[in-house]
mmCIF file of C-alpha atoms in Angstrom:
data_model
loop_
_atom_site.group_PDB
_atom_site.id
_atom_site.type_symbol
_atom_site.label_atom_id
_atom_site.label_comp_id
_atom_site.label_asym_id
_atom_site.label_seq_id
_atom_site.Cartn_x
_atom_site.Cartn_y
_atom_site.Cartn_z
ATOM 1 C CA MET C 256 -150.076 -5.640 120.855
ATOM 2 C CA THR C 257 -146.516 -6.776 120.293
ATOM 3 C CA ALA C 258 -145.188 -3.300 120.954
ATOM 4 C CA LEU C 259 -147.424 -2.769 123.972
ATOM 5 C CA ALA C 260 -146.114 -5.962 125.514
ATOM 6 C CA ALA C 261 -142.512 -5.048 124.839
ATOM 7 C CA GLY C 262 -140.230 -4.941 127.862
ATOM 8 C CA PRO C 263 -138.489 -1.721 128.879
ATOM 9 C CA VAL C 264 -135.080 -2.851 127.772
ATOM 10 C CA ILE C 265 -136.041 -3.259 124.101
ATOM 11 C CA ILE C 266 -138.032 -0.015 124.066
ATOM 12 C CA LEU C 267 -135.281 1.879 125.838
ATOM 13 C CA THR C 268 -132.688 0.740 123.335
ATOM 14 C CA VAL C 269 -134.448 2.544 120.475
ATOM 15 C CA LEU C 270 -135.505 5.747 122.189
ATOM 16 C CA PRO C 271 -133.291 8.845 122.538
ATOM 17 C CA ASP C 272 -131.334 9.133 125.783
ATOM 18 C CA THR C 273 -133.411 12.084 127.053
ATOM 19 C CA VAL C 274 -136.663 10.216 126.559
ATOM 20 C CA ARG C 275 -135.250 7.042 128.035
ATOM 21 C CA ALA C 276 -134.075 8.888 131.178
ATOM 22 C CA ALA C 277 -137.511 10.398 131.674
ATOM 23 C CA MET C 278 -139.101 6.939 131.524
ATOM 24 C CA ILE C 279 -137.179 5.495 134.461
ATOM 25 C CA SER C 280 -139.189 5.811 137.677
ATOM 26 C CA PRO C 281 -137.150 6.350 140.854
ATOM 27 C CA TYR C 282 -139.757 4.576 142.926
ATOM 28 C CA ARG C 283 -142.065 1.853 141.617
ATOM 29 C CA ALA C 284 -143.658 0.209 138.649
ATOM 30 C CA PRO C 285 -146.841 2.355 138.355
ATOM 31 C CA ALA C 286 -144.898 5.376 137.160
ATOM 32 C CA VAL C 287 -143.045 3.235 134.630
ATOM 33 C CA VAL C 288 -146.014 1.282 133.297
ATOM 34 C CA GLY C 289 -147.935 4.253 131.944
ATOM 35 C CA THR C 290 -144.860 5.617 130.229
ATOM 36 C CA LEU C 291 -144.042 2.238 128.748
ATOM 37 C CA ALA C 292 -147.542 1.976 127.308
ATOM 38 C CA THR C 293 -147.034 5.272 125.480
ATOM 39 C CA ALA C 294 -143.552 4.221 124.429
ATOM 40 C CA GLY C 295 -145.041 0.994 123.126
ATOM 41 C CA LEU C 296 -147.282 2.936 120.753
ATOM 42 C CA VAL C 297 -144.289 4.906 119.543
ATOM 43 C CA PHE C 298 -142.374 1.682 119.090
ATOM 44 C CA ARG C 299 -145.242 0.161 117.076
ATOM 45 C CA ARG C 300 -145.340 3.146 114.761
ATOM 46 C CA MET C 301 -141.604 2.985 114.279
ATOM 47 C CA ARG C 302 -142.022 -0.582 113.091
ATOM 48 C CA ALA C 303 -144.944 0.222 110.787
ATOM 49 C CA GLY C 304 -144.230 -0.751 107.231
ATOM 50 C CA ARG C 305 -141.346 -3.042 108.153
ATOM 51 C CA GLN C 306 -141.274 -6.738 107.467
ATOM 52 C CA PRO C 307 -142.499 -8.546 110.653
ATOM 53 C CA LYS C 308 -139.761 -10.406 112.447
ATOM 54 C CA ASP C 309 -139.751 -13.457 114.673
ATOM 55 C CA ARG C 310 -140.834 -12.257 118.123
ATOM 56 C CA ARG C 311 -138.294 -14.614 119.634
ATOM 57 C CA GLU C 312 -135.326 -12.555 118.376
ATOM 58 C CA GLY C 313 -135.571 -9.763 120.957
ATOM 59 C CA THR C 314 -133.896 -11.043 124.104
ATOM 60 C CA ALA C 315 -130.740 -12.392 122.507
ATOM 61 C CA GLN C 316 -130.363 -9.056 120.721
ATOM 62 C CA LEU C 317 -129.913 -7.304 124.058
ATOM 63 C CA LEU C 318 -126.252 -8.296 123.956
ATOM 64 C CA LEU C 319 -123.507 -7.195 121.634
ATOM 65 C CA PRO C 320 -122.626 -9.857 119.036
ATOM 66 C CA ALA C 321 -119.250 -10.501 120.675
ATOM 67 C CA ALA C 322 -120.876 -10.992 124.072
ATOM 68 C CA SER C 323 -123.507 -13.323 122.638
ATOM 69 C CA LYS C 324 -120.812 -15.523 121.128
ATOM 70 C CA THR C 325 -118.992 -15.904 124.440
ATOM 71 C CA CYS C 326 -122.087 -16.913 126.460
ATOM 72 C CA GLN C 327 -122.053 -20.497 127.668
ATOM 73 C CA VAL C 328 -125.103 -22.333 126.342
ATOM 74 C CA GLY C 329 -124.160 -25.932 127.096
ATOM 75 C CA PRO C 330 -126.664 -28.147 128.949
ATOM 76 C CA ALA C 331 -125.051 -27.657 132.381
ATOM 77 C CA ALA C 332 -124.810 -23.863 132.002
ATOM 78 C CA VAL C 333 -128.369 -23.583 130.684
ATOM 79 C CA SER C 334 -129.679 -25.689 133.588
ATOM 80 C CA ARG C 335 -127.867 -23.513 136.127
ATOM 81 C CA MET C 336 -129.063 -20.246 134.579
ATOM 82 C CA ARG C 337 -132.638 -21.490 134.317
ATOM 83 C CA HIS C 338 -132.598 -22.533 137.990
ATOM 84 C CA GLU C 339 -131.312 -19.100 139.096
ATOM 85 C CA LEU C 340 -133.906 -17.298 136.986
ATOM 86 C CA ILE C 341 -136.725 -19.498 138.310
ATOM 87 C CA ASP C 342 -135.620 -18.652 141.843
ATOM 88 C CA ALA C 343 -135.550 -14.914 141.003
ATOM 89 C CA LEU C 344 -139.067 -15.071 139.555
ATOM 90 C CA THR C 345 -140.567 -17.172 142.365
ATOM 91 C CA PRO C 346 -143.264 -15.044 144.047
ATOM 92 C CA ARG C 347 -142.442 -13.799 147.541
ATOM 93 C CA PRO C 348 -144.888 -12.580 150.174
ATOM 94 C CA ILE C 349 -146.196 -9.148 149.197
ATOM 95 C CA PRO C 350 -145.639 -6.469 151.884
ATOM 96 C CA THR C 351 -148.851 -5.144 153.362
ATOM 97 C CA ALA C 352 -147.459 -1.610 153.557
ATOM 98 C CA GLY C 353 -144.682 0.507 152.114
ATOM 99 C CA PRO C 354 -142.728 0.243 148.871
ATOM 100 C CA GLU C 355 -142.228 -3.079 147.131
ATOM 101 C CA THR C 356 -139.096 -5.064 147.925
ATOM 102 C CA GLY C 357 -135.861 -5.066 145.950
ATOM 103 C CA PRO C 358 -136.226 -8.732 144.884
ATOM 104 C CA ALA C 359 -139.782 -8.004 143.722
ATOM 105 C CA ALA C 360 -138.518 -5.122 141.582
ATOM 106 C CA VAL C 361 -135.842 -7.337 140.032
ATOM 107 C CA ALA C 362 -138.417 -10.078 139.339
ATOM 108 C CA ARG C 363 -140.766 -7.560 137.720
ATOM 109 C CA ILE C 364 -138.035 -6.300 135.375
ATOM 110 C CA ILE C 365 -136.916 -9.808 134.434
ATOM 111 C CA ASP C 366 -140.506 -10.911 133.820
ATOM 112 C CA ARG C 367 -141.080 -7.993 131.432
ATOM 113 C CA VAL C 368 -137.993 -8.940 129.444
ATOM 114 C CA VAL C 369 -138.956 -12.617 129.290
ATOM 115 C CA ARG C 370 -142.451 -11.821 128.020
ATOM 116 C CA GLN C 371 -141.532 -9.060 125.586
ATOM 117 C CA HIS C 372 -140.908 -11.538 122.756
ATOM 118 C CA GLY C 373 -143.942 -13.740 123.388
ATOM 119 C CA ALA C 374 -142.451 -16.351 125.711
ATOM 120 C CA GLN C 375 -144.916 -17.625 128.299
ATOM 121 C CA GLY C 376 -142.139 -18.591 130.672
ATOM 122 C CA LEU C 377 -138.500 -19.535 131.029
ATOM 123 C CA ALA C 378 -139.118 -22.936 129.451
ATOM 124 C CA ASP C 379 -139.845 -21.198 126.134
ATOM 125 C CA LEU C 380 -136.510 -19.386 125.991
ATOM 126 C CA ARG C 381 -133.816 -20.520 123.628
ATOM 127 C CA PRO C 382 -130.370 -21.042 125.250
ATOM 128 C CA GLU C 383 -129.034 -17.753 123.832
ATOM 129 C CA ASP C 384 -132.125 -15.896 125.112
ATOM 130 C CA LEU C 385 -131.699 -17.470 128.519
ATOM 131 C CA ALA C 386 -128.048 -16.394 128.639
ATOM 132 C CA ALA C 387 -128.984 -12.786 127.810
ATOM 133 C CA VAL C 388 -131.693 -12.617 130.475
ATOM 134 C CA HIS C 389 -129.406 -14.279 133.016
ATOM 135 C CA MET C 390 -126.716 -11.678 132.377
ATOM 136 C CA LEU C 391 -129.319 -8.967 132.957
ATOM 137 C CA LEU C 392 -130.245 -10.640 136.256
ATOM 138 C CA ARG C 393 -126.598 -10.618 137.322
ATOM 139 C CA LEU C 394 -126.334 -6.929 136.434
ATOM 140 C CA LEU C 395 -129.472 -5.989 138.373
ATOM 141 C CA ARG C 396 -128.082 -7.661 141.499
ATOM 142 C CA ALA C 397 -124.439 -6.603 141.141
ATOM 143 C CA GLY C 398 -122.504 -3.901 142.926
ATOM 144 C CA PRO C 399 -121.567 -0.734 141.032
ATOM 145 C CA ALA C 400 -118.207 -1.916 139.666
ATOM 146 C CA GLU C 401 -119.431 -5.325 138.522
ATOM 147 C CA ALA C 402 -122.617 -3.849 137.065
ATOM 148 C CA GLY C 403 -120.609 -1.343 135.055
ATOM 149 C CA ALA C 404 -118.448 -4.130 133.645
ATOM 150 C CA LEU C 405 -121.442 -6.326 132.795
ATOM 151 C CA ALA C 406 -123.209 -3.408 131.114
ATOM 152 C CA GLN C 407 -120.485 -3.274 128.469
ATOM 153 C CA ASN C 408 -121.849 -6.569 127.095
ATOM 154 C CA PHE C 409 -125.174 -4.922 126.199
ATOM 155 C CA ARG C 410 -126.023 -2.933 123.115
ATOM 156 C CA LYS C 411 -127.316 -0.076 125.296
ATOM 157 C CA PRO C 412 -125.323 -0.134 128.554
ATOM 158 C CA ASP C 413 -126.938 3.052 129.852
ATOM 159 C CA ALA C 414 -130.408 1.558 129.436
ATOM 160 C CA VAL C 415 -129.693 -1.544 131.515
ATOM 161 C CA LEU C 416 -127.861 0.495 134.152
ATOM 162 C CA ASP C 417 -130.941 2.707 134.406
ATOM 163 C CA LEU C 418 -132.977 -0.417 135.128
ATOM 164 C CA ARG C 419 -130.517 -1.398 137.831
ATOM 165 C CA ASP C 420 -130.782 2.088 139.338
ATOM 166 C CA GLU C 421 -134.553 1.659 139.431
ATOM 167 C CA ALA C 422 -134.254 -1.659 141.283
ATOM 168 C CA MET C 423 -131.611 -0.292 143.682
ATOM 169 C CA THR C 424 -133.727 2.779 144.474
ATOM 170 C CA ILE C 425 -136.725 0.625 145.277
ATOM 171 C CA ALA C 426 -134.596 -1.607 147.510
ATOM 172 C CA ARG C 427 -133.251 1.451 149.353
ATOM 173 C CA LEU C 428 -136.712 2.903 149.861
ATOM 174 C CA ARG C 429 -137.880 -0.437 151.233
ATOM 175 C CA ARG C 430 -134.999 -0.603 153.727
ATOM 176 C CA GLU C 431 -135.651 2.949 154.882
ATOM 177 C CA PHE C 432 -139.361 2.265 155.264
ATOM 178 C CA GLN C 433 -138.672 -0.836 157.357
ATOM 179 C CA ALA C 434 -136.313 1.117 159.635
ATOM 180 C CA GLN C 435 -138.891 3.887 160.077
ATOM 181 C CA GLU C 436 -141.648 1.369 160.713
ATOM 182 C CA ALA C 437 -139.518 -0.395 163.349
ATOM 183 C CA ALA C 438 -138.689 2.891 165.120
ATOM 184 C CA TYR C 439 -142.333 3.917 165.194
ATOM 185 C CA ALA C 440 -143.460 0.538 166.549
ATOM 186 C CA ALA C 441 -140.739 0.687 169.232
ATOM 187 C CA ALA C 442 -141.881 4.151 170.321
ATOM 188 C CA CYS C 443 -145.474 2.928 170.533
ATOM 189 C CA ARG C 444 -144.372 0.040 172.738
ATOM 190 C CA ALA C 445 -142.419 2.427 174.956
ATOM 191 C CA TRP C 446 -145.511 4.636 175.291
ATOM 192 C CA LYS C 447 -147.623 1.706 176.430
ATOM 193 C CA ARG C 448 -145.034 0.405 178.882
ATOM 194 C CA GLN C 449 -144.205 3.698 180.535
ATOM 195 C CA ASN C 450 -147.698 4.068 181.977
ATOM 196 C CA ALA C 451 -146.960 1.155 184.290
ATOM 197 C CA GLN C 452 -143.416 2.219 185.127
ATOM 198 C CA ALA C 453 -141.768 4.867 187.242
ATOM 199 C CA GLU C 454 -139.562 7.499 185.637
ATOM 200 C CA THR C 455 -136.280 5.971 184.494
ATOM 201 C CA GLY C 456 -134.488 9.078 183.241
ATOM 202 C CA PRO C 457 -133.128 9.562 179.726
ATOM 203 C CA ILE C 458 -130.852 6.498 179.705
ATOM 204 C CA GLY C 459 -133.665 4.214 180.808
ATOM 205 C CA ALA C 460 -135.930 5.733 178.173
ATOM 206 C CA LEU C 461 -133.381 5.133 175.425
ATOM 207 C CA HIS C 462 -133.002 1.504 176.456
ATOM 208 C CA ALA C 463 -136.793 1.147 176.426
ATOM 209 C CA VAL C 464 -136.837 1.937 172.704
ATOM 210 C CA ASP C 465 -135.897 -1.529 171.493
ATOM 211 C CA GLN C 466 -135.149 -0.534 167.874
ATOM 212 C CA PRO C 467 -132.539 1.921 166.541
ATOM 213 C CA ASP C 468 -133.894 5.462 166.238
ATOM 214 C CA PRO C 469 -131.156 7.776 164.902
ATOM 215 C CA ASP C 470 -133.574 10.716 164.824
ATOM 216 C CA LEU C 471 -134.226 10.354 168.553
ATOM 217 C CA TRP C 472 -130.492 10.131 169.172
ATOM 218 C CA HIS C 473 -129.983 13.327 167.191
ATOM 219 C CA LYS C 474 -132.569 15.090 169.348
ATOM 220 C CA VAL C 475 -130.745 13.999 172.502
ATOM 221 C CA VAL C 476 -127.369 15.192 171.216
ATOM 222 C CA THR C 477 -128.833 18.504 170.067
ATOM 223 C CA GLU C 478 -130.679 19.282 173.307
ATOM 224 C CA PHE C 479 -128.781 17.665 176.194
ATOM 225 C CA ASP C 480 -127.658 19.843 179.091
ATOM 226 C CA PRO C 481 -123.922 19.312 179.782
ATOM 227 C CA ALA C 482 -124.458 20.252 183.426
ATOM 228 C CA VAL C 483 -126.858 17.334 184.016
ATOM 229 C CA ALA C 484 -125.056 14.018 184.474
ATOM 230 C CA ALA C 485 -127.948 11.866 183.243
ATOM 231 C CA GLN C 486 -128.250 13.860 180.045
ATOM 232 C CA ARG C 487 -124.490 13.755 179.422
ATOM 233 C CA GLU C 488 -124.602 9.981 179.795
ATOM 234 C CA ALA C 489 -127.579 9.776 177.444
ATOM 235 C CA ALA C 490 -125.824 11.819 174.748
ATOM 236 C CA LEU C 491 -122.682 9.709 175.006
ATOM 237 C CA TRP C 492 -124.779 6.543 174.783
ATOM 238 C CA CYS C 493 -126.429 7.819 171.612
ATOM 239 C CA VAL C 494 -123.193 8.529 169.766
ATOM 240 C CA SER C 495 -121.781 5.189 170.902
ATOM 241 C CA GLN C 496 -124.344 3.376 168.740
ATOM 242 C CA ALA C 497 -122.951 2.058 165.466
ATOM 243 C CA ARG C 498 -126.009 3.234 163.517
ATOM 244 C CA CYS C 499 -125.713 6.806 164.773
ATOM 245 C CA HIS C 500 -125.379 9.192 161.855
ATOM 246 C CA GLN C 501 -122.162 11.026 161.119
ATOM 247 C CA ALA C 502 -123.693 14.476 161.547
ATOM 248 C CA THR C 503 -124.945 13.520 165.014
ATOM 249 C CA VAL C 504 -121.503 12.332 166.106
ATOM 250 C CA ALA C 505 -119.850 15.466 164.709
ATOM 251 C CA LEU C 506 -122.372 17.675 166.483
ATOM 252 C CA PHE C 507 -121.666 15.873 169.763
ATOM 253 C CA LEU C 508 -117.914 16.391 169.394
ATOM 254 C CA SER C 509 -118.468 20.040 168.517
ATOM 255 C CA ARG C 510 -120.525 20.527 171.662
ATOM 256 C CA VAL C 511 -117.903 18.707 173.721
ATOM 257 C CA ALA C 512 -115.313 21.263 172.626
ATOM 258 C CA GLY C 513 -117.615 24.269 172.812
ATOM 259 C CA ASP C 514 -118.576 23.580 176.429
ATOM 260 C CA SER C 515 -115.142 22.328 177.549
ATOM 261 C CA MET C 516 -116.734 19.038 178.558
ATOM 262 C CA LEU C 517 -113.496 17.058 178.512
ATOM 263 C CA ARG C 518 -111.758 19.300 181.032
ATOM 264 C CA ALA C 519 -114.909 19.429 183.117
ATOM 265 C CA ALA C 520 -115.008 15.627 183.210
ATOM 266 C CA ALA C 521 -111.344 15.531 184.243
ATOM 267 C CA TRP C 522 -112.023 17.971 187.080
ATOM 268 C CA ARG C 523 -114.924 15.803 188.236
ATOM 269 C CA GLY C 524 -112.802 12.701 188.023
ATOM 270 C CA ASP C 525 -115.288 11.172 185.577
ATOM 271 C CA GLN C 526 -112.898 8.814 183.845
ATOM 272 C CA ALA C 527 -115.669 6.573 182.548
ATOM 273 C CA TRP C 528 -117.190 9.437 180.559
ATOM 274 C CA LEU C 529 -113.774 10.428 179.202
ATOM 275 C CA ASP C 530 -113.105 6.841 178.155
ATOM 276 C CA GLY C 531 -116.444 6.814 176.386
ATOM 277 C CA VAL C 532 -115.657 9.941 174.379
ATOM 278 C CA LEU C 533 -112.242 8.556 173.432
ATOM 279 C CA ALA C 534 -113.929 5.357 172.249
ATOM 280 C CA VAL C 535 -116.224 7.437 170.031
ATOM 281 C CA ILE C 536 -113.241 9.232 168.461
ATOM 282 C CA GLU C 537 -111.466 5.941 167.844
ATOM 283 C CA ALA C 538 -114.605 4.437 166.325
ATOM 284 C CA TRP C 539 -114.936 7.470 164.066
ATOM 285 C CA ASN C 540 -111.357 7.152 162.862
ATOM 286 C CA ALA C 541 -111.908 3.441 162.250
ATOM 287 C CA GLY C 542 -114.841 4.228 159.935
ATOM 288 C CA ALA C 543 -117.469 2.729 162.237
ATOM 289 C CA TYR C 544 -120.068 5.396 161.445
ATOM 290 C CA SER C 545 -121.369 4.935 157.910
ATOM 291 C CA ALA C 546 -124.911 6.349 158.101
ATOM 292 C CA ASN C 547 -125.073 9.893 156.754
ATOM 293 C CA ASP C 548 -128.676 10.664 155.792
ATOM 294 C CA ILE C 549 -129.204 13.240 158.547
ATOM 295 C CA GLY C 550 -127.717 16.655 157.869
ATOM 296 C CA LEU C 551 -127.131 19.820 159.872
ATOM 297 C CA ASP C 552 -128.764 23.220 159.533
ATOM 298 C CA PRO C 553 -126.804 25.119 158.460
ATOM 299 C CA VAL C 554 -124.769 22.473 156.687
ATOM 300 C CA ASP C 555 -121.520 24.061 157.929
ATOM 301 C CA ALA C 556 -122.639 24.235 161.561
ATOM 302 C CA VAL C 557 -119.520 22.386 162.763
ATOM 303 C CA ALA C 558 -117.199 23.002 159.811
ATOM 304 C CA GLN C 559 -115.051 25.533 161.689
ATOM 305 C CA ASP C 560 -114.804 23.654 164.980
ATOM 306 C CA ALA C 561 -111.657 21.599 164.432
ATOM 307 C CA PRO C 562 -109.331 24.216 166.054
ATOM 308 C CA ALA C 563 -111.562 24.404 169.140
ATOM 309 C CA PHE C 564 -111.602 20.633 169.488
ATOM 310 C CA ALA C 565 -107.824 20.428 169.048
ATOM 311 C CA ALA C 566 -107.406 23.073 171.758
ATOM 312 C CA GLU C 567 -109.680 21.087 174.082
ATOM 313 C CA LEU C 568 -107.595 17.948 173.527
ATOM 314 C CA ALA C 569 -104.369 19.873 174.175
ATOM 315 C CA ALA C 570 -105.775 21.372 177.394
ATOM 316 C CA LEU C 571 -106.935 17.925 178.563
ATOM 317 C CA ALA C 572 -103.495 16.414 177.970
ATOM 318 C CA GLN C 573 -101.782 19.293 179.748
ATOM 319 C CA GLU C 574 -104.042 19.183 182.808
ATOM 320 C CA THR C 575 -104.140 15.392 183.208
ATOM 321 C CA GLY C 576 -100.691 14.443 181.969
ATOM 322 C CA ALA C 577 -102.331 11.724 179.887
ATOM 323 C CA PRO C 578 -101.261 10.993 176.301
ATOM 324 C CA HIS C 579 -102.702 13.354 173.719
ATOM 325 C CA TRP C 580 -105.876 12.004 172.145
ATOM 326 C CA PRO C 581 -106.198 11.694 168.356
ATOM 327 C CA MET C 582 -108.303 14.143 166.405
ATOM 328 C CA PRO C 583 -111.491 12.769 164.788
ATOM 329 C CA GLN C 584 -110.275 12.906 161.217
ATOM 330 C CA GLY C 585 -112.644 14.688 158.827
ATOM 331 C CA ALA C 586 -115.401 15.076 161.408
ATOM 332 C CA PHE C 587 -115.653 18.841 161.234
ATOM 333 C CA CYS C 588 -116.996 19.470 157.765
ATOM 334 C CA GLU C 589 -120.272 20.243 156.021
ATOM 335 C CA TYR C 590 -123.215 17.878 156.503
ATOM 336 C CA PRO C 591 -125.867 18.236 153.820
ATOM 337 C CA GLY C 592 -128.797 15.886 154.212
ATOM 338 C CA ARG C 593 -132.344 15.667 155.410
ATOM 339 C CA PRO C 594 -133.393 17.342 158.675
ATOM 340 C CA ALA C 595 -133.709 15.030 161.637
ATOM 341 C CA ARG C 596 -137.341 13.945 161.963
ATOM 342 C CA PRO C 597 -139.208 15.435 164.927
ATOM 343 C CA ARG C 598 -139.274 13.609 168.240
ATOM 344 C CA ASP C 599 -141.178 16.342 170.043
ATOM 345 C CA GLU C 600 -143.136 13.895 172.184
ATOM 346 C CA TRP C 601 -139.982 12.900 174.066
ATOM 347 C CA CYS C 602 -139.000 14.802 177.236
ATOM 348 C CA LEU C 603 -135.244 14.592 177.700
ATOM 349 C CA ARG C 604 -135.394 15.725 181.330
ATOM 350 C CA THR C 605 -137.737 12.957 182.497
ATOM 351 C CA GLY C 606 -137.016 10.405 179.791
ATOM 352 C CA ARG C 607 -140.724 9.962 179.143
ATOM 353 C CA LEU C 608 -143.054 10.346 176.206
ATOM 354 C CA LEU C 609 -145.425 13.250 176.785
ATOM 355 C CA SER C 610 -147.915 11.994 174.190
ATOM 356 C CA PRO C 611 -148.360 9.001 171.874
ATOM 357 C CA PRO C 612 -145.904 8.886 168.967
ATOM 358 C CA ARG C 613 -147.182 10.463 165.763
ATOM 359 C CA ALA C 614 -146.737 8.412 162.614
ATOM 360 C CA ALA C 615 -146.128 11.587 160.594
ATOM 361 C CA HIS C 616 -142.937 12.153 162.618
ATOM 362 C CA TYR C 617 -141.533 8.740 161.750
ATOM 363 C CA PHE C 618 -142.308 8.077 158.094
ATOM 364 C CA ASP C 619 -140.668 9.955 155.246
ATOM 365 C CA PRO C 620 -143.371 11.478 153.010
ATOM 366 C CA GLU C 621 -141.301 10.621 149.919
ATOM 367 C CA ILE C 622 -141.350 6.943 150.820
ATOM 368 C CA ARG C 623 -145.066 7.025 151.576
ATOM 369 C CA ARG C 624 -145.701 8.512 148.146
ATOM 370 C CA ALA C 625 -143.647 5.736 146.585
ATOM 371 C CA ALA C 626 -145.654 3.011 148.359
#
């Protein structure tokens, strides 16, 4: 039973790298637990015939000897570490749907390590054990650079970094699920409200969706008619949102050049629309658009459009006498990524939902499988 109860860190430190990599689940605990049970049997057999050791040796042995010697184990340090670990292990509300949360994944990993050597709780840990577990907690929560540095204190740095990757993946899946859930709920609210409202056009419809929906914005940018003022305004509004994805912004700029929209706006005297496009370019160059999950099909759909956009800017400056606008640096490149999720129920012309939103169009199947 000792081996079966062993935490993943101890087991991972004795298994070959290829086996250890296969054991790390990219989603949640269920995929890890079954593998760990099998690994536990292997671990028990490996120990067969050896002299039994004190079960309380395991956690401190996570660290290299030099790292163990430098850990602070004075009363004040031990009290602080114990308090932080108690907080990390304090149960949080369990989500009713979707993947588990990042903090829950961290707590699960820490709990396995605490219990692997027979301790019933943090109070049973020796100061050196507490220091080792606390360093693991710091690593699980740290950014990439800090985690890499902390990992060098462990006997098997790759093993503990794999655990961090597991926790980070779960946290990412949870964030994505929450964003998808919010977009779906917002679309459902818009569907219910529109039955009591007159048509508001595409801009009004976008404002009615009270949560960010980058996939809807991508649909608007892909399908808008440059000859229809309301649709032009809607597309510009979409790419003006900070959470708009890079591929969507690049596609908008490509279409602007391809349909000579800047010169057309100058001929119409539509300075407000021109100012809006310039603001998008400046935001791009300032790094305001960080989301990049959505890709293009083909991935190089806009990769060759920089010369056309530069020519459009030159023509605009020549015809208006205004200063030459900056190029959107690096915008016209390849955009690998997932396809934009369908928003077929939306009618861009009327700005209305033609049917109730379908959950299948909002939730990533990968995340649902991980839940």
